[in-house]
XYZ file of C-alpha atoms in Angstrom:
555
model
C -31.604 -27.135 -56.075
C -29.190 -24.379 -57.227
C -25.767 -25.737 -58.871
C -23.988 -23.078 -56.169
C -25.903 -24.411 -53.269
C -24.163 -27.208 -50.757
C -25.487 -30.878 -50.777
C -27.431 -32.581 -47.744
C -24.028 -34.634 -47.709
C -21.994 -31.659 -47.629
C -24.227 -29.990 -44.418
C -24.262 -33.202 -42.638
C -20.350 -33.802 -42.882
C -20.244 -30.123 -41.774
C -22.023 -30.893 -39.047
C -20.307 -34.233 -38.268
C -16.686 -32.304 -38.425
C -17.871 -29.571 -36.318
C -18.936 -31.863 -33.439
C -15.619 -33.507 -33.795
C -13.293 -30.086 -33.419
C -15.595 -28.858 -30.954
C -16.042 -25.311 -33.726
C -19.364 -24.107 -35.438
C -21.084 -25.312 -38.407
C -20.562 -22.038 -40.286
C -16.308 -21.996 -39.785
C -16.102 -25.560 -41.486
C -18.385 -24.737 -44.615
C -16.058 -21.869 -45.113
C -12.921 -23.783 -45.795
C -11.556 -23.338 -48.891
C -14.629 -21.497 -50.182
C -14.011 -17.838 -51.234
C -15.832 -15.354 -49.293
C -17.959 -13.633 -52.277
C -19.441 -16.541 -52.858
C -19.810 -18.175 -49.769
C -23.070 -16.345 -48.496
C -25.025 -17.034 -52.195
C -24.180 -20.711 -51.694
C -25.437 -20.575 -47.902
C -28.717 -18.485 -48.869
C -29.012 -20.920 -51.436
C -28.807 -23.906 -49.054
C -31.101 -22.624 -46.661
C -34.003 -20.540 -48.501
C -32.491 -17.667 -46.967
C -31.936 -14.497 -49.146
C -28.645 -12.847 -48.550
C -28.565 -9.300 -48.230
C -26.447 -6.720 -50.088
C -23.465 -4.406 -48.843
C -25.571 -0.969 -49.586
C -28.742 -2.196 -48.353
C -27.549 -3.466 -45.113
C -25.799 -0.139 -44.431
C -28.936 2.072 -44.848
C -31.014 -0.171 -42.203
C -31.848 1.435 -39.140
C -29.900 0.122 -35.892
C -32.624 -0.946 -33.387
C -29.970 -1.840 -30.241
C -33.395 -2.567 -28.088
C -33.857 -5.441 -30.115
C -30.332 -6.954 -29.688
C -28.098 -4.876 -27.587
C -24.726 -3.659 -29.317
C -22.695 -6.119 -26.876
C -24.792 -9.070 -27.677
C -24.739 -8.155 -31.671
C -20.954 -7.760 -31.289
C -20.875 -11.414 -29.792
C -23.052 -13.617 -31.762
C -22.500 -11.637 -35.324
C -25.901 -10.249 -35.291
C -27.561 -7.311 -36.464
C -31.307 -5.604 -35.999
C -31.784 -3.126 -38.115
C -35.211 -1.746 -39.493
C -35.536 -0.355 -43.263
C -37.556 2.504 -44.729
C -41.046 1.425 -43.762
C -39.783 0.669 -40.192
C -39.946 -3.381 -40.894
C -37.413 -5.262 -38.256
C -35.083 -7.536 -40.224
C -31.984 -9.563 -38.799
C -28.831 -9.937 -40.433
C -27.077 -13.082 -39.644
C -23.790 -14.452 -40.036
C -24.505 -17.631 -38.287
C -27.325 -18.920 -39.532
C -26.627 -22.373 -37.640
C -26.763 -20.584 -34.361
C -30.086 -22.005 -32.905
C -30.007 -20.469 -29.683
C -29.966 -17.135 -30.721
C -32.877 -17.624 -33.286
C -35.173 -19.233 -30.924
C -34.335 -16.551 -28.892
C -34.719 -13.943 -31.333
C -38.635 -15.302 -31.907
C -39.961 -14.045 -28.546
C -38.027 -10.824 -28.295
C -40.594 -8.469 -29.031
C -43.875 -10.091 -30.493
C -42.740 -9.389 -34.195
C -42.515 -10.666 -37.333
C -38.785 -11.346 -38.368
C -37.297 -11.211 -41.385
C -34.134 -13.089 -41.523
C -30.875 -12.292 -44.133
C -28.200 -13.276 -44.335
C -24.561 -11.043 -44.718
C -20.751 -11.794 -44.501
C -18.853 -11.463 -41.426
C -16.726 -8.945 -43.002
C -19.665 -6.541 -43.998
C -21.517 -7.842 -40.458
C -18.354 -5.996 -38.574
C -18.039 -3.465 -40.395
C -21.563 -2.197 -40.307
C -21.470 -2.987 -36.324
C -17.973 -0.808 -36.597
C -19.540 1.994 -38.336
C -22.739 2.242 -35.326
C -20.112 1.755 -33.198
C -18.334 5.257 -33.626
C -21.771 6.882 -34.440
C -22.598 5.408 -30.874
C -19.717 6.707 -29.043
C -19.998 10.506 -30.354
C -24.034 10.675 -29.261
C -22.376 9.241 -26.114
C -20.310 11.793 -26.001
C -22.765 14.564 -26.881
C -25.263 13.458 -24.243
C -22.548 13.584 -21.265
C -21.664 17.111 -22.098
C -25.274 18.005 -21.950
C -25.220 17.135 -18.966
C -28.503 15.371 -18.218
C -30.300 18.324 -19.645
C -32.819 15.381 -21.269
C -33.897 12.193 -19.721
C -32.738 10.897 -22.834
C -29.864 8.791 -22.008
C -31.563 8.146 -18.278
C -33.285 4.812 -19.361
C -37.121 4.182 -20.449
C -39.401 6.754 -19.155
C -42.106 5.009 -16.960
C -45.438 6.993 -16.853
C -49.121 6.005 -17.118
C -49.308 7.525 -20.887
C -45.735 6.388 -21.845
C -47.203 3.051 -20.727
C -50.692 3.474 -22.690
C -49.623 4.139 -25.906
C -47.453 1.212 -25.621
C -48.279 -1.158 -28.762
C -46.569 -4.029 -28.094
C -48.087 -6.070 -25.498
C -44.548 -6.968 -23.704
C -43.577 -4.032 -23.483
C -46.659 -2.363 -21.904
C -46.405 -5.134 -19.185
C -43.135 -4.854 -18.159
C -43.214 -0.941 -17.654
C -46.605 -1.303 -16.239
C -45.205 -4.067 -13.151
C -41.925 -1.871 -13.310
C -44.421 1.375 -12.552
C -46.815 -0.406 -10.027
C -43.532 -1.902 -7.969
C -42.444 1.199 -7.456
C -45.604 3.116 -6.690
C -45.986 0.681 -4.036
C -42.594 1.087 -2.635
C -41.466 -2.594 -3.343
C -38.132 -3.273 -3.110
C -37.902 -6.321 -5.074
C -39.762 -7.525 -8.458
C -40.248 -11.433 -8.616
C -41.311 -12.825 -11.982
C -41.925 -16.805 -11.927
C -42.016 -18.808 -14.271
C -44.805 -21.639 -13.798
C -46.980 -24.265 -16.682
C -49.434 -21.816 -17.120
C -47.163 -18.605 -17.682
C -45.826 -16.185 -15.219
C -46.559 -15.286 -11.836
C -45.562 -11.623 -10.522
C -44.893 -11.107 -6.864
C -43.742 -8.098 -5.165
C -41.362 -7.718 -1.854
C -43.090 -4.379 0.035
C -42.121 -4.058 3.694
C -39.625 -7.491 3.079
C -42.408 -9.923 2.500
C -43.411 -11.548 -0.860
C -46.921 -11.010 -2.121
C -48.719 -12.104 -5.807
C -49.185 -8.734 -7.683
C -50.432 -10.484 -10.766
C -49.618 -13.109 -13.473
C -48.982 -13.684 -17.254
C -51.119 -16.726 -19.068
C -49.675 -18.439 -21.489
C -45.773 -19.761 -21.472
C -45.101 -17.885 -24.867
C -46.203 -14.146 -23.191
C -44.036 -15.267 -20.398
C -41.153 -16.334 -22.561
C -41.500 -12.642 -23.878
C -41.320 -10.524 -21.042
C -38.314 -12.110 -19.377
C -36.430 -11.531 -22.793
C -38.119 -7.665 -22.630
C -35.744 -7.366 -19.411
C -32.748 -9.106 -20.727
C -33.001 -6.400 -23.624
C -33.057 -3.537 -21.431
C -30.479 -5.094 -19.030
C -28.213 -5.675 -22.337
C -28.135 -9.750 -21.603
C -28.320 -12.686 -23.994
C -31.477 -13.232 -25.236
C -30.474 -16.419 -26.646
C -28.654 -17.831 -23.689
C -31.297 -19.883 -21.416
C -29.075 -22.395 -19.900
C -27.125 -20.486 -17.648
C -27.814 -17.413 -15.166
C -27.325 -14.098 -15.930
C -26.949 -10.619 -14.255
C -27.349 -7.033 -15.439
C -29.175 -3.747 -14.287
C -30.765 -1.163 -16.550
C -32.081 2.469 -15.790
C -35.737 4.157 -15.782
C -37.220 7.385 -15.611
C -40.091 7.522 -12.701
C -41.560 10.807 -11.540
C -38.743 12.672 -12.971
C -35.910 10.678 -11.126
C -33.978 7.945 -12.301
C -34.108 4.854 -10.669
C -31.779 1.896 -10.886
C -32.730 -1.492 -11.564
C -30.332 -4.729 -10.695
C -31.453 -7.711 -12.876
C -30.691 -11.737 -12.022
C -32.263 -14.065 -14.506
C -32.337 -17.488 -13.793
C -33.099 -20.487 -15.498
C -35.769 -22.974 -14.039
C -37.675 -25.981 -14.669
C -40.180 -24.078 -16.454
C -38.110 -21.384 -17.912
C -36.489 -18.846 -16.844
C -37.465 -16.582 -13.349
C -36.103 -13.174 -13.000
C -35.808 -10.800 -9.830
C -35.694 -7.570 -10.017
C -33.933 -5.298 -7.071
C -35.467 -1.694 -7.073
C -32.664 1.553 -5.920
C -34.069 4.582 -6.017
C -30.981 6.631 -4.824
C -32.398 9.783 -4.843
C -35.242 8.717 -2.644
C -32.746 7.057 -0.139
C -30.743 10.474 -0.468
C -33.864 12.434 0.250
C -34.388 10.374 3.060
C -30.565 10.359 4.150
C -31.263 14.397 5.159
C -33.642 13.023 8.348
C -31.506 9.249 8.903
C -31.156 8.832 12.549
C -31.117 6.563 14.960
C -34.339 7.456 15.995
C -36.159 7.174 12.572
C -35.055 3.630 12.161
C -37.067 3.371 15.064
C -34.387 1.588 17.628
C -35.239 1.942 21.112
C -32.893 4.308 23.536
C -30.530 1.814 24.881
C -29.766 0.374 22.073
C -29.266 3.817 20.412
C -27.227 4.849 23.215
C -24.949 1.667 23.091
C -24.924 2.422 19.137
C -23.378 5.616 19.627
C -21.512 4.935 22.379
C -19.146 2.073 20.056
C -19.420 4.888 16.943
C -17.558 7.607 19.510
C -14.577 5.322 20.312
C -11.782 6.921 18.883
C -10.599 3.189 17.284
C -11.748 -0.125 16.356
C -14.347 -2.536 14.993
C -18.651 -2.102 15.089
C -19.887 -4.663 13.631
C -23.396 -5.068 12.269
C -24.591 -8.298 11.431
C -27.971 -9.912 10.182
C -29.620 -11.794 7.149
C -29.745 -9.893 3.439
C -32.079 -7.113 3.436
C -32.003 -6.773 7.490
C -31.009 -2.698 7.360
C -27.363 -3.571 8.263
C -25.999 -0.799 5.757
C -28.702 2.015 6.627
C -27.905 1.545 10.499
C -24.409 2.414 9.495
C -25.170 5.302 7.740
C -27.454 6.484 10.306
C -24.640 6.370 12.695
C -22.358 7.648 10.223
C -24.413 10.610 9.417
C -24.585 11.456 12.936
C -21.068 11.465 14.147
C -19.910 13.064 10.808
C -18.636 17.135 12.127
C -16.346 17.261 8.904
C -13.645 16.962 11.286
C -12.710 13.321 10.280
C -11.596 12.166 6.856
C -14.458 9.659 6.225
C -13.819 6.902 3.521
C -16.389 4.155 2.295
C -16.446 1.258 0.213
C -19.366 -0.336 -0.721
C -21.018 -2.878 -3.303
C -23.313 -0.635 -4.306
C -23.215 2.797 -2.687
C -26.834 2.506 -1.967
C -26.767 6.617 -0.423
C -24.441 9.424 -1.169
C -23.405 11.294 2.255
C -21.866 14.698 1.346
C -18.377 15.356 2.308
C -17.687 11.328 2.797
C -15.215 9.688 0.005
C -18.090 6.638 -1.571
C -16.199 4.230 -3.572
C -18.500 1.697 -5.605
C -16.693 -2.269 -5.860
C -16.394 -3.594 -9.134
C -15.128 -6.735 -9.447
C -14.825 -6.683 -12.843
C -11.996 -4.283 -12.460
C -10.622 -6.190 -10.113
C -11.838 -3.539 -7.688
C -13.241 -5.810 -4.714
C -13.217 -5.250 -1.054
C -10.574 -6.338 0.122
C -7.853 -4.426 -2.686
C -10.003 -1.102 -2.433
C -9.830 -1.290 1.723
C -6.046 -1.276 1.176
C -5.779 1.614 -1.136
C -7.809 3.180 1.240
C -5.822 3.035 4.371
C -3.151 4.835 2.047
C -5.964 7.650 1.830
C -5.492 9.115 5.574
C -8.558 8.337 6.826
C -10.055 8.211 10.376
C -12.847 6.358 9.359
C -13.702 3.586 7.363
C -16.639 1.462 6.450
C -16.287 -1.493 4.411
C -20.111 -2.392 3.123
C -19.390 -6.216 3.863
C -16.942 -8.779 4.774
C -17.373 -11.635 2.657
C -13.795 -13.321 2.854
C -10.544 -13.991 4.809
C -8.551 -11.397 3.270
C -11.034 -8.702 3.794
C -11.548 -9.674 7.233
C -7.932 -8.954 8.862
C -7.334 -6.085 6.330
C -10.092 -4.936 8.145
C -9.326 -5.783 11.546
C -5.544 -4.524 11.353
C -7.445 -1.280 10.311
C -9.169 -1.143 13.344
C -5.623 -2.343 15.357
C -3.776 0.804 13.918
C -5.622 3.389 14.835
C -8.803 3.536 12.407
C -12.784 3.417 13.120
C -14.110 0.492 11.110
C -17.462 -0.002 10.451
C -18.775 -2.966 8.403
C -21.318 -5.862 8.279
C -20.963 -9.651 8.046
C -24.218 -11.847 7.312
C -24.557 -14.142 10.599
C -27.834 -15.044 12.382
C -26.558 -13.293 15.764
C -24.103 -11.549 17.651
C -22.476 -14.879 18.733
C -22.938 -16.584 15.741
C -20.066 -13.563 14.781
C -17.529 -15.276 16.305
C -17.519 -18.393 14.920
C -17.972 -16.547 11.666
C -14.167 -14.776 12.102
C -13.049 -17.887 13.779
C -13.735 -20.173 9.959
C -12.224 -17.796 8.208
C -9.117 -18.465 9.984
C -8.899 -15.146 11.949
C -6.716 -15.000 15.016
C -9.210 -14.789 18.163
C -6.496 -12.667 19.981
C -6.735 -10.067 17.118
C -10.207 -10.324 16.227
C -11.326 -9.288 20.067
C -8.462 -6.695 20.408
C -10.030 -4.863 17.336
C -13.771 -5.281 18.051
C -16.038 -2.706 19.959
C -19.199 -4.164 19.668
C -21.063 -6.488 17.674
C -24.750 -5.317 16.410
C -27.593 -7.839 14.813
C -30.748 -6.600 13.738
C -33.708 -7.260 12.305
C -36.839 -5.297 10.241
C -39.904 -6.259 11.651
C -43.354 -4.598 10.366
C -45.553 -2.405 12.489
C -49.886 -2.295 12.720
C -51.190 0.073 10.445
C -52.497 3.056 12.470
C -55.224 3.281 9.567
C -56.653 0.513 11.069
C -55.037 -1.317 13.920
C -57.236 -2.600 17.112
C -57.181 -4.324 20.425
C -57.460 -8.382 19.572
C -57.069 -11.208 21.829
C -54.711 -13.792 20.776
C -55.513 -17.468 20.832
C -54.422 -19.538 23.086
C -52.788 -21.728 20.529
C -50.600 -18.776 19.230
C -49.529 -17.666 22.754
C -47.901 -21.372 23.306
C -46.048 -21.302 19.985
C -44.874 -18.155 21.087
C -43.180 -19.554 23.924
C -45.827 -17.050 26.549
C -47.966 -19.361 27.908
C -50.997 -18.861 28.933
C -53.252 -15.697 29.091
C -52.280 -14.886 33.061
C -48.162 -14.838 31.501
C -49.419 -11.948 29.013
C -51.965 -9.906 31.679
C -49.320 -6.815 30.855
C -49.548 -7.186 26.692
C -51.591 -5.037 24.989
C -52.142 -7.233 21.879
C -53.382 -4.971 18.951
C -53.372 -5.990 15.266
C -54.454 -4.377 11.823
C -57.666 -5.678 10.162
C -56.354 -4.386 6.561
C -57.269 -1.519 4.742
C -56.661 0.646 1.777
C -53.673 2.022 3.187
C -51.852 -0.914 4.257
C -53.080 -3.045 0.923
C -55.018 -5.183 3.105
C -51.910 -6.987 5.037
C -52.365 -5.264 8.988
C -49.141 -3.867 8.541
C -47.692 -0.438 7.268
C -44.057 0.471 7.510
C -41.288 -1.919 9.612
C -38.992 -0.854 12.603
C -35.632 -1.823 13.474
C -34.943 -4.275 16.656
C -31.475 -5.101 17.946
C -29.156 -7.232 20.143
C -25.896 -5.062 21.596
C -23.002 -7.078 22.062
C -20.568 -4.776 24.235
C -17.060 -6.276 24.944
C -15.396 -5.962 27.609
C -12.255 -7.813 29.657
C -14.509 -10.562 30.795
C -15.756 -11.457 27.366
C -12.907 -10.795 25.266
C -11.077 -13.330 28.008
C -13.970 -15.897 27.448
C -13.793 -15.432 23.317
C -9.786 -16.203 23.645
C -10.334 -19.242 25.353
C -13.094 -20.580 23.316
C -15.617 -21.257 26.094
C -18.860 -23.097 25.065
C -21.396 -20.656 23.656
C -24.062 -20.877 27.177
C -21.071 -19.894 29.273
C -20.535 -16.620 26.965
C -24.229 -15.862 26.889
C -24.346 -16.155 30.547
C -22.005 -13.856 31.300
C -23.390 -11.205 28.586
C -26.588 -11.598 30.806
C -24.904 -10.551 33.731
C -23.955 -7.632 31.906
C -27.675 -6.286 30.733
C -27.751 -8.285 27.078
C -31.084 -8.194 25.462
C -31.810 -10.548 22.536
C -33.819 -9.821 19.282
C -36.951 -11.943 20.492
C -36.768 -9.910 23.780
C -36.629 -6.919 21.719
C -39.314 -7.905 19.173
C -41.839 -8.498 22.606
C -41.126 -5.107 23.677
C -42.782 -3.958 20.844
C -45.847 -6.960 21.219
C -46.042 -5.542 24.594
C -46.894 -1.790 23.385
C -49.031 -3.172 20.299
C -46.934 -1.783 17.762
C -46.363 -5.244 16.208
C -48.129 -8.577 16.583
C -47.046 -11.989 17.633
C -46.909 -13.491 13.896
C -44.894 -10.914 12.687
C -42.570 -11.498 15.589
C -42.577 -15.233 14.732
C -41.970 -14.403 11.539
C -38.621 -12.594 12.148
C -36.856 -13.976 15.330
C -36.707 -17.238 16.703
C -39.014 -18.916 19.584
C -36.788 -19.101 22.335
């Protein structure tokens, strides 16, 4: 071993002394050992060849491999040299993590140096500013090239693909959203990876991975292109990247998760200028509500003050009925103002503001600046705490239209929502209109949908009875096709429970009455639940009796 090289004993007291001061490896070695030579006597230790100040500037940046964040972090570099080889520059070259992560990045061979942390940050300095002006250069080109829009997805981009990883994440980031999914799962099980896509809000197996190593691979293909750590496993993570598809841009949240097995990932698909296309026709009637609830919709949306309120479970269609009503009322008469988490549709002549909590931007400090804004109406894209909640209802006290969405299983379920988060029932009733819940359900595929008799067996789960209960039904179901992928079902429709107030219930809701006595008196008033809804739609064979089970509770 070299005379400049450090001893077994002098890497294991290292060690020993780093666990005690809770520091790395690396920063105790250093001590009292001057920086010129300090990286000889490490590559010396550890087989590693250090690399020199003029040859690490002329390498390549390759910020797909590690992202400029995560290089910035963990004192990292990717860089490739004249004959396109990859090659890492470490400063760290104790950090474990990062080089097991570094191993299944991209399905290459690595070749590991080692540099200084002084010539590490200045090299990282250096792309820095050269990263900033092509910035710079592509803004005020404004989006003349697709360029800085994210990775172009299309079937040759994804053909000539060499590396393996990378051909199949574009190609289950292409087929997701050819088939209109709105969610990518990736699973992580013994065997490798299973793919499942959400398309019309229910999970199906698109495909799957063999082999944990492959699977290992793709999930840190989409921490690279969400900019995450690749070498952090033990904790989740969230990010969102950007593709080209068709010639639009579409927006990609990413959660990564670590598991048993690994790590999962889900994907959630917005494709904004789809949903804005869309936005043009948005009505009441194209989410496919039936006319009184449409009429009691609009009727709480032309109060002149207030609270609507639409509640139901993630991914229910509680922020596109707002927008449907909001697109409707808006004349360009009112000063509309929303906040939102994230704006999901761009209305034109309405004020969007995206949260960002990392800002400090959240709901409830943005709903405040924007009662300072003059506006008539507000919607606030969720309530998720106290504060929010009675900024929002002393909105609706003083003179403002609020509408915004809590998650709760039903319109009474509401209530006792406000009520734990400490909100005065007095208040709470004095601001709110209406309350709204609402649910997706799937519709037959007219492709081909027929007349079916149900079994017996399904009618008493279903709370029916018998045949003679259901003599007015006209049961129809899909058989699966080409067009509907083989499930029965193409497309999903909106059903909805109206909670009007009026004296008599606001009265009740002050004085806490047990739940049957309020639902009683709503009855007396015309209330229609979401199963009664959902059979409306059995009734007319538009949907079937599992789906219906699927979605709303057997009463």
């Amino acid at each position: 071993m070299s005379r400049a090289a450090f001893t077994r004993a002098e890497l294991a007291a290292a060690d020993a002394e780093a666990r005690l001061e809770g520091v790395r490896r690396i920063d105790v070695l250093s001590r009292g050992v001057p920086a010129a030579g300090f990286v000889a006597r490490l590559g010396a230790s550890l087989g590693m060849a250090p690399i020199a100040h003029a040859e690490l500037f002329a390498l390549a940046p390759d910020f797909a491999v590690i992202p400029f964040d995560t290089a910035l972090r963990r004192e990292v570099f990717a860089g490739r040299d004249d004959t396109g080889r990859l090659m890492i520059v470490l400063a760290d070259p104790f950090d474990a993590d990062l080089l097991d992560g570094l191993g299944g990045t991209l399905g290459e061979a690595l070749a590991l140096r080692l540099a200084g942390r002084d010539d590490l940050a200045a090299c990282l300095a250096r792309h820095e500013e050269s990263r900033r002006v092509v910035s710079e250069v592509l803004t005020a080109r404004d989006g003349a090239t697709h360029a800085a829009d994210g990775e172009d997805l299309s079937l040759r981009r994804i053909a000539g693909d060499a590396s393996p990883v990378v051909k199949l994440v574009n190609s289950t980031l292409y087929e997701a959203i050819q088939q209109g999914a709105s969610d990518i799962h990736l699973e992580c099980v013994p065997g490798g990876l299973v793919i499942k896509y959400r398309v019309d809000g229910v999970l199906a197996r698109a495909g799957g991975v063999q082999g944990a190593e492959m699977a290992e691979q793709a999930i840190s293909r989409l921490k690279v292109l969400a900019e995450l750590d690749i070498a952090e496993r033990r904790v989740p993570q969230d990010g969102r990247f950007k593709v080209q598809a068709g010639g639009r841009p579409i927006d990609f949240r990413v959660s990564i998760m670590p598991s048993i097995h690994g790590e999962d990932a889900v994907l959630r698909i917005l494709d904004k200028e789809h949903l804005t296309r869309e936005m043009a026709g948005l009505s009441l009637e194209t989410l496919g509500f039936d006319a009184l609830t449409r009429a009691q919709l609009r009727r709480m949306a032309a109060e002149p003050y207030g609270m609507l309120l639409v509640t139901g479970p993630t991914g229910s269609g509680k922020t596109t009925s707002l927008y449907a009503v909001l697109s409707e009322t808006h004349t360009g008469h009112d000063k509309i103002v929303t906040i939102e988490d994230p704006v999901e549709y761009q209305l034109a002549g309405v004020l969007q503001i995206p949260v960002n909590e990392k800002k400090g931007l959240g709901f409830a400090r943005g709903l405040r600046s924007i009662l300072r804004h003059d506006p008539d109406k507000i919607m606030v894209g969720e309530i998720r705490d106290p504060e929010t909640a009675e900024i929002a209802i002393q909105a609706a006290l003083t003179g403002h239209l609020v509408f915004t969405t809590v998650h709760a299983n039903n319109v009474f379920d509401v209530i006792g929502r406000f009520m734990h988060m400490g909100i005065d029932p007095y208040n709470l009733v004095a601001a709110l209109n209406g309350v709204v819940a609402q649910r997706l359900i799937r519709v037959n595929c007219p492709a081909c949908v027929g007349d079916i008799t149900p079994e017996t067996a399904l009618l008493d789960e279903s709370g029916l009875g018998g045949p003679d209960a259901t003599a007015g039904y006209g049961f129809r179901a899909g058989a699966g096709c080409g067009h509907c992928r083989g499930t029965g079902y193409r497309g999903r429709k909106a059903i909805a429970e109206v909670l009007l107030l009026n004296d008599e219930l606001r009265d009740l809701i002050i004085a806490r009455v047990p739940l049957r006595q309020l639902k009683d008196a709503a009855r007396r008033r015309g209330f229609v639940n979401l199963r009664e809804a959902g059979l409306k739609l059995v009734r007319d064979g538009l949907t079937t009796l599992q789906e219906l089970n699927r979605v709303t509770f057997v009463a």
